[in-house]
């Protein structure tokens, strides 16, 4: 296993180092960028699922994907000792949709609007 794929020590998390897809020419759509990122970093979805499940356990009536992103950024920063975490805000709505697709019972937790860009 390559170093960037190993689980990081420190926090009780399944956080791995972020792997970025190579840039594409012409530029890929947001959906294509998201799919490439998600394929390289499946742990991000797992961590978002874990954070959401904790919110459900605490009986939160709503969960903001933005809050989950910021929590993940903070936890990543603590686990990596300064490694820059690149989690594109353009992917927020895609992750919210994936969470609801995988857990339909969470649909009421997230405010999912129509996509404005591909």
CSV table of N, CA and C in Angstrom, one decimal:
chain,number,residue,atom,x,y,z
A,1,UNK,N,0.8,-1.2,0.0
A,1,UNK,CA,0.0,0.0,0.0
A,1,UNK,C,0.9,1.2,0.0
A,2,UNK,N,0.6,2.2,-0.9
A,2,UNK,CA,1.4,3.4,-0.9
A,2,UNK,C,1.1,4.3,0.3
A,3,UNK,N,2.1,5.1,0.6
A,3,UNK,CA,2.0,6.0,1.8
A,3,UNK,C,0.7,6.8,1.8
A,4,UNK,N,0.4,7.4,0.6
A,4,UNK,CA,-0.8,8.3,0.6
A,4,UNK,C,-2.1,7.6,0.7
A,5,UNK,N,-2.1,6.3,0.7
A,5,UNK,CA,-3.3,5.5,0.8
A,5,UNK,C,-3.4,4.9,2.2
A,6,UNK,N,-2.4,5.0,3.1
A,6,UNK,CA,-2.5,4.5,4.4
A,6,UNK,C,-3.4,5.3,5.3
A,7,UNK,N,-4.1,4.7,6.2
A,7,UNK,CA,-4.9,5.4,7.2
A,7,UNK,C,-4.0,6.2,8.1
A,8,UNK,N,-4.4,7.4,8.4
A,8,UNK,CA,-3.6,8.3,9.2
A,8,UNK,C,-3.8,8.0,10.7
A,9,UNK,N,-2.7,8.1,11.5
A,9,UNK,CA,-2.9,7.9,12.9
A,9,UNK,C,-3.5,9.1,13.6
A,10,UNK,N,-3.7,9.0,14.9
A,10,UNK,CA,-4.1,10.2,15.7
A,10,UNK,C,-5.5,10.2,16.1
A,11,UNK,N,-6.4,10.3,15.2
A,11,UNK,CA,-7.8,10.3,15.6
A,11,UNK,C,-8.5,9.0,15.2
A,12,UNK,N,-9.5,8.6,15.9
A,12,UNK,CA,-10.2,7.3,15.6
A,12,UNK,C,-11.0,7.5,14.4
A,13,UNK,N,-10.4,7.7,13.2
A,13,UNK,CA,-11.1,8.0,12.0
A,13,UNK,C,-10.6,7.1,10.9
A,14,UNK,N,-11.3,7.0,9.8
A,14,UNK,CA,-10.9,6.3,8.6
A,14,UNK,C,-10.4,7.3,7.6
A,15,UNK,N,-9.6,8.3,8.0
A,15,UNK,CA,-9.2,9.3,7.1
A,15,UNK,C,-7.9,8.9,6.4
A,16,UNK,N,-7.8,9.1,5.1
A,16,UNK,CA,-6.7,8.8,4.3
A,16,UNK,C,-6.2,10.2,3.8
A,17,UNK,N,-5.0,10.2,3.2
A,17,UNK,CA,-4.5,11.4,2.5
A,17,UNK,C,-5.4,11.6,1.3
A,18,UNK,N,-5.7,12.8,1.0
A,18,UNK,CA,-6.5,13.1,-0.2
A,18,UNK,C,-5.7,12.8,-1.5
A,19,UNK,N,-6.3,12.2,-2.4
A,19,UNK,CA,-5.7,12.0,-3.7
A,19,UNK,C,-6.5,12.8,-4.7
A,20,UNK,N,-5.8,13.6,-5.5
A,20,UNK,CA,-6.5,14.5,-6.5
A,20,UNK,C,-6.3,13.9,-7.9
A,21,UNK,N,-7.4,13.9,-8.7
A,21,UNK,CA,-7.3,13.4,-10.0
A,21,UNK,C,-6.5,14.4,-10.8
A,22,UNK,N,-5.8,14.0,-11.9
A,22,UNK,CA,-5.1,15.0,-12.8
A,22,UNK,C,-6.1,15.9,-13.4
A,23,UNK,N,-5.6,17.2,-13.7
A,23,UNK,CA,-6.4,18.1,-14.4
A,23,UNK,C,-6.8,17.6,-15.8
A,24,UNK,N,-8.0,18.0,-16.3
A,24,UNK,CA,-8.4,17.5,-17.6
A,24,UNK,C,-8.5,18.7,-18.6
A,25,UNK,N,-8.2,18.5,-19.8
A,25,UNK,CA,-8.3,19.5,-20.9
A,25,UNK,C,-9.1,18.9,-22.0
A,26,UNK,N,-10.3,19.4,-22.4
A,26,UNK,CA,-10.9,20.6,-21.8
A,26,UNK,C,-11.4,20.3,-20.4
A,27,UNK,N,-11.7,21.3,-19.6
A,27,UNK,CA,-12.1,21.2,-18.2
A,27,UNK,C,-13.3,20.3,-18.1
A,28,UNK,N,-13.3,19.4,-17.1
A,28,UNK,CA,-14.4,18.5,-16.9
A,28,UNK,C,-15.5,19.2,-16.2
A,29,UNK,N,-16.7,18.7,-16.3
A,29,UNK,CA,-17.9,19.3,-15.6
A,29,UNK,C,-17.7,19.1,-14.1
A,30,UNK,N,-18.5,19.8,-13.3
A,30,UNK,CA,-18.4,19.6,-11.9
A,30,UNK,C,-18.7,18.1,-11.5
A,31,UNK,N,-19.7,17.6,-12.2
A,31,UNK,CA,-20.1,16.2,-12.0
A,31,UNK,C,-18.9,15.2,-12.3
A,32,UNK,N,-18.3,15.5,-13.4
A,32,UNK,CA,-17.1,14.6,-13.8
A,32,UNK,C,-16.0,14.8,-12.8
A,33,UNK,N,-15.7,16.0,-12.4
A,33,UNK,CA,-14.7,16.3,-11.3
A,33,UNK,C,-15.0,15.5,-10.1
A,34,UNK,N,-16.3,15.6,-9.7
A,34,UNK,CA,-16.7,15.0,-8.4
A,34,UNK,C,-16.6,13.5,-8.5
A,35,UNK,N,-17.0,12.9,-9.6
A,35,UNK,CA,-16.9,11.4,-9.8
A,35,UNK,C,-15.4,11.0,-9.8
A,36,UNK,N,-14.5,11.7,-10.4
A,36,UNK,CA,-13.1,11.4,-10.3
A,36,UNK,C,-12.5,11.5,-8.9
A,37,UNK,N,-12.9,12.6,-8.2
A,37,UNK,CA,-12.5,12.7,-6.8
A,37,UNK,C,-13.0,11.6,-5.9
A,38,UNK,N,-14.3,11.3,-6.1
A,38,UNK,CA,-14.9,10.3,-5.2
A,38,UNK,C,-14.3,8.9,-5.5
A,39,UNK,N,-14.0,8.6,-6.7
A,39,UNK,CA,-13.4,7.4,-7.0
A,39,UNK,C,-12.0,7.2,-6.3
A,40,UNK,N,-11.3,8.3,-6.2
A,40,UNK,CA,-10.0,8.3,-5.6
A,40,UNK,C,-10.0,8.4,-4.0
A,41,UNK,N,-11.2,8.9,-3.5
A,41,UNK,CA,-11.3,9.2,-2.1
A,41,UNK,C,-12.6,8.7,-1.5
A,42,UNK,N,-12.9,7.4,-1.6
A,42,UNK,CA,-14.2,6.9,-1.1
A,42,UNK,C,-14.4,7.1,0.4
A,43,UNK,N,-13.3,7.2,1.1
A,43,UNK,CA,-13.4,7.4,2.6
A,43,UNK,C,-14.1,8.7,2.9
A,44,UNK,N,-14.1,9.7,2.0
A,44,UNK,CA,-14.8,11.0,2.3
A,44,UNK,C,-16.2,10.7,2.6
A,45,UNK,N,-16.9,10.0,1.7
A,45,UNK,CA,-18.3,9.6,1.9
A,45,UNK,C,-18.5,8.8,3.1
A,46,UNK,N,-17.6,7.9,3.4
A,46,UNK,CA,-17.8,7.1,4.7
A,46,UNK,C,-17.7,8.0,5.9
A,47,UNK,N,-16.8,9.0,5.9
A,47,UNK,CA,-16.7,9.9,7.0
A,47,UNK,C,-17.9,10.8,7.1
A,48,UNK,N,-18.4,11.2,6.0
A,48,UNK,CA,-19.7,12.0,6.0
A,48,UNK,C,-20.8,11.2,6.5
A,49,UNK,N,-20.9,9.9,6.2
A,49,UNK,CA,-21.9,9.0,6.7
A,49,UNK,C,-21.8,8.9,8.2
A,50,UNK,N,-20.6,8.7,8.7
A,50,UNK,CA,-20.4,8.6,10.1
A,50,UNK,C,-20.8,9.8,10.9
A,51,UNK,N,-20.4,11.0,10.3
A,51,UNK,CA,-20.8,12.3,11.0
A,51,UNK,C,-22.3,12.4,11.0
A,52,UNK,N,-23.0,12.1,9.9
A,52,UNK,CA,-24.4,12.2,9.8
A,52,UNK,C,-25.1,11.3,10.7
A,53,UNK,N,-24.6,10.1,10.8
A,53,UNK,CA,-25.2,9.1,11.7
A,53,UNK,C,-25.1,9.6,13.2
A,54,UNK,N,-24.0,10.2,13.5
A,54,UNK,CA,-23.9,10.8,14.9
A,54,UNK,C,-25.0,11.9,15.1
A,55,UNK,N,-25.2,12.7,14.1
A,55,UNK,CA,-26.2,13.7,14.2
A,55,UNK,C,-27.6,13.1,14.4
A,56,UNK,N,-27.9,12.0,13.6
A,56,UNK,CA,-29.1,11.3,13.8
A,56,UNK,C,-29.3,10.7,15.2
A,57,UNK,N,-28.2,10.1,15.7
A,57,UNK,CA,-28.2,9.6,17.1
A,57,UNK,C,-28.6,10.7,18.1
A,58,UNK,N,-28.1,11.9,17.8
A,58,UNK,CA,-28.4,13.0,18.7
A,58,UNK,C,-29.8,13.6,18.4
A,59,UNK,N,-30.5,13.1,17.5
A,59,UNK,CA,-31.8,13.5,17.1
A,59,UNK,C,-31.9,15.0,16.6
A,60,UNK,N,-30.8,15.3,15.8
A,60,UNK,CA,-30.9,16.6,15.1
A,60,UNK,C,-32.0,16.6,14.1
A,61,UNK,N,-32.8,17.6,14.0
A,61,UNK,CA,-33.8,17.7,13.0
A,61,UNK,C,-33.3,18.0,11.6
A,62,UNK,N,-32.2,18.7,11.5
A,62,UNK,CA,-31.6,19.1,10.2
A,62,UNK,C,-30.1,18.9,10.3
A,63,UNK,N,-29.4,18.6,9.2
A,63,UNK,CA,-28.0,18.5,9.1
A,63,UNK,C,-27.6,19.3,7.9
A,64,UNK,N,-26.6,20.2,8.0
A,64,UNK,CA,-26.1,21.0,6.9
A,64,UNK,C,-24.8,20.3,6.3
A,65,UNK,N,-24.8,20.1,5.0
A,65,UNK,CA,-23.6,19.5,4.4
A,65,UNK,C,-22.4,20.4,4.6
A,66,UNK,N,-22.7,21.7,4.6
A,66,UNK,CA,-21.5,22.6,4.8
A,66,UNK,C,-20.9,22.4,6.2
A,67,UNK,N,-21.7,22.2,7.2
A,67,UNK,CA,-21.2,21.9,8.5
A,67,UNK,C,-20.4,20.6,8.5
A,68,UNK,N,-20.9,19.6,7.9
A,68,UNK,CA,-20.2,18.3,7.8
A,68,UNK,C,-18.8,18.5,7.1
A,69,UNK,N,-18.8,19.3,6.0
A,69,UNK,CA,-17.5,19.5,5.3
A,69,UNK,C,-16.5,20.2,6.2
A,70,UNK,N,-17.0,21.2,7.0
A,70,UNK,CA,-16.1,21.9,7.8
A,70,UNK,C,-15.6,21.1,9.0
A,71,UNK,N,-16.4,20.2,9.5
A,71,UNK,CA,-16.0,19.3,10.5
A,71,UNK,C,-15.0,18.3,10.0
A,72,UNK,N,-15.2,17.8,8.8
A,72,UNK,CA,-14.2,16.9,8.1
A,72,UNK,C,-12.9,17.6,7.9
A,73,UNK,N,-13.0,18.9,7.4
A,73,UNK,CA,-11.7,19.6,7.2
A,73,UNK,C,-11.0,19.8,8.6
A,74,UNK,N,-11.7,20.1,9.6
A,74,UNK,CA,-11.0,20.3,10.9
A,74,UNK,C,-10.4,19.0,11.4
A,75,UNK,N,-11.1,17.9,11.3
A,75,UNK,CA,-10.6,16.6,11.8
A,75,UNK,C,-9.5,16.1,10.9
A,76,UNK,N,-9.5,16.4,9.6
A,76,UNK,CA,-8.4,16.0,8.7
A,76,UNK,C,-7.2,16.8,9.1
A,77,UNK,N,-7.3,18.1,9.4
A,77,UNK,CA,-6.2,18.9,9.8
A,77,UNK,C,-5.6,18.5,11.1
A,78,UNK,N,-6.4,18.0,12.0
A,78,UNK,CA,-5.8,17.4,13.3
A,78,UNK,C,-5.1,16.1,13.1
A,79,UNK,N,-5.6,15.3,12.1
A,79,UNK,CA,-5.0,14.0,11.9
A,79,UNK,C,-3.7,14.0,11.0
A,80,UNK,N,-3.5,15.1,10.2
A,80,UNK,CA,-2.5,15.1,9.2
A,80,UNK,C,-1.3,16.0,9.6
A,81,UNK,N,-1.3,16.7,10.6
A,81,UNK,CA,-0.3,17.6,11.0
A,81,UNK,C,0.1,18.6,9.9
A,82,UNK,N,-0.9,19.3,9.4
A,82,UNK,CA,-0.6,20.4,8.5
A,82,UNK,C,-0.8,20.0,7.0
A,83,UNK,N,-1.1,18.8,6.7
A,83,UNK,CA,-1.3,18.4,5.3
A,83,UNK,C,-2.5,19.2,4.8
A,84,UNK,N,-2.4,19.8,3.6
A,84,UNK,CA,-3.6,20.6,3.1
A,84,UNK,C,-4.7,19.7,2.7
A,85,UNK,N,-5.9,20.0,3.2
A,85,UNK,CA,-7.0,19.2,2.8
A,85,UNK,C,-7.8,19.9,1.7
A,86,UNK,N,-8.0,19.3,0.6
A,86,UNK,CA,-8.7,19.9,-0.5
A,86,UNK,C,-10.0,19.2,-0.8
A,87,UNK,N,-11.0,19.8,-0.2
A,87,UNK,CA,-12.4,19.3,-0.4
A,87,UNK,C,-13.2,20.4,-1.1
A,88,UNK,N,-13.4,20.2,-2.3
A,88,UNK,CA,-14.0,21.3,-3.2
A,88,UNK,C,-15.5,21.5,-2.7
A,89,UNK,N,-15.8,22.8,-2.4
A,89,UNK,CA,-17.1,23.1,-2.0
A,89,UNK,C,-18.2,22.9,-3.1
A,90,UNK,N,-17.7,22.8,-4.3
A,90,UNK,CA,-18.6,22.5,-5.4
A,90,UNK,C,-19.2,21.0,-5.3
A,91,UNK,N,-18.5,20.2,-4.5
A,91,UNK,CA,-19.0,18.8,-4.3
A,91,UNK,C,-20.0,18.6,-3.2
A,92,UNK,N,-20.3,19.7,-2.5
A,92,UNK,CA,-21.2,19.6,-1.3
A,92,UNK,C,-22.5,19.0,-1.7
A,93,UNK,N,-23.2,19.5,-2.7
A,93,UNK,CA,-24.5,19.0,-3.1
A,93,UNK,C,-24.4,17.6,-3.6
A,94,UNK,N,-23.3,17.3,-4.3
A,94,UNK,CA,-23.2,15.9,-4.8
A,94,UNK,C,-23.1,14.9,-3.6
A,95,UNK,N,-22.3,15.3,-2.6
A,95,UNK,CA,-22.2,14.4,-1.4
A,95,UNK,C,-23.6,14.3,-0.7
A,96,UNK,N,-24.3,15.4,-0.6
A,96,UNK,CA,-25.6,15.4,0.1
A,96,UNK,C,-26.5,14.4,-0.6
A,97,UNK,N,-26.5,14.5,-1.9
A,97,UNK,CA,-27.3,13.6,-2.7
A,97,UNK,C,-26.9,12.1,-2.6
A,98,UNK,N,-25.6,11.9,-2.5
A,98,UNK,CA,-25.1,10.5,-2.3
A,98,UNK,C,-25.6,10.0,-0.9
A,99,UNK,N,-25.5,10.9,0.1
A,99,UNK,CA,-25.9,10.4,1.4
A,99,UNK,C,-27.4,10.1,1.4
A,100,UNK,N,-28.2,10.9,0.8
A,100,UNK,CA,-29.6,10.6,0.7
A,100,UNK,C,-29.9,9.4,-0.1
A,101,UNK,N,-29.2,9.2,-1.2
A,101,UNK,CA,-29.4,8.0,-2.1
A,101,UNK,C,-29.1,6.7,-1.3
A,102,UNK,N,-28.0,6.8,-0.5
A,102,UNK,CA,-27.6,5.6,0.3
A,102,UNK,C,-28.4,5.4,1.5
A,103,UNK,N,-29.0,6.5,2.0
A,103,UNK,CA,-29.8,6.4,3.3
A,103,UNK,C,-31.1,7.3,3.1
A,104,UNK,N,-32.0,6.7,2.4
A,104,UNK,CA,-33.3,7.5,2.1
A,104,UNK,C,-33.9,8.0,3.4
A,105,UNK,N,-33.7,7.3,4.5
A,105,UNK,CA,-34.3,7.8,5.7
A,105,UNK,C,-33.7,9.1,6.2
A,106,UNK,N,-32.6,9.6,5.6
A,106,UNK,CA,-32.0,10.9,5.9
A,106,UNK,C,-32.5,12.0,5.0
A,107,UNK,N,-33.4,11.7,4.1
A,107,UNK,CA,-33.8,12.8,3.2
A,107,UNK,C,-34.3,14.0,3.8
A,108,UNK,N,-35.0,13.9,4.9
A,108,UNK,CA,-35.6,15.1,5.6
A,108,UNK,C,-34.5,15.9,6.3
A,109,UNK,N,-33.3,15.3,6.5
A,109,UNK,CA,-32.2,16.0,7.2
A,109,UNK,C,-31.6,17.1,6.4
A,110,UNK,N,-31.5,16.8,5.1
A,110,UNK,CA,-30.8,17.7,4.2
A,110,UNK,C,-31.7,18.5,3.3
A,111,UNK,N,-31.3,19.7,3.1
A,111,UNK,CA,-32.0,20.6,2.1
A,111,UNK,C,-31.3,20.5,0.8
A,112,UNK,N,-31.9,19.7,-0.1
A,112,UNK,CA,-31.2,19.4,-1.4
A,112,UNK,C,-32.0,20.2,-2.5
A,113,UNK,N,-31.3,21.1,-3.1
A,113,UNK,CA,-31.9,21.9,-4.2
A,113,UNK,C,-31.6,21.4,-5.5
A,114,UNK,N,-32.2,21.9,-6.6
A,114,UNK,CA,-31.9,21.5,-7.9
A,114,UNK,C,-30.5,21.9,-8.2
A,115,UNK,N,-29.8,21.1,-9.0
A,115,UNK,CA,-28.4,21.5,-9.4
A,115,UNK,C,-28.5,22.6,-10.5
A,116,UNK,N,-27.5,23.5,-10.3
A,116,UNK,CA,-27.4,24.6,-11.3
A,116,UNK,C,-26.4,24.4,-12.3
A,117,UNK,N,-25.4,23.5,-12.1
A,117,UNK,CA,-24.4,23.3,-13.1
A,117,UNK,C,-24.1,21.8,-13.2
A,118,UNK,N,-23.6,21.4,-14.3
A,118,UNK,CA,-23.3,19.9,-14.5
A,118,UNK,C,-22.0,19.5,-13.8
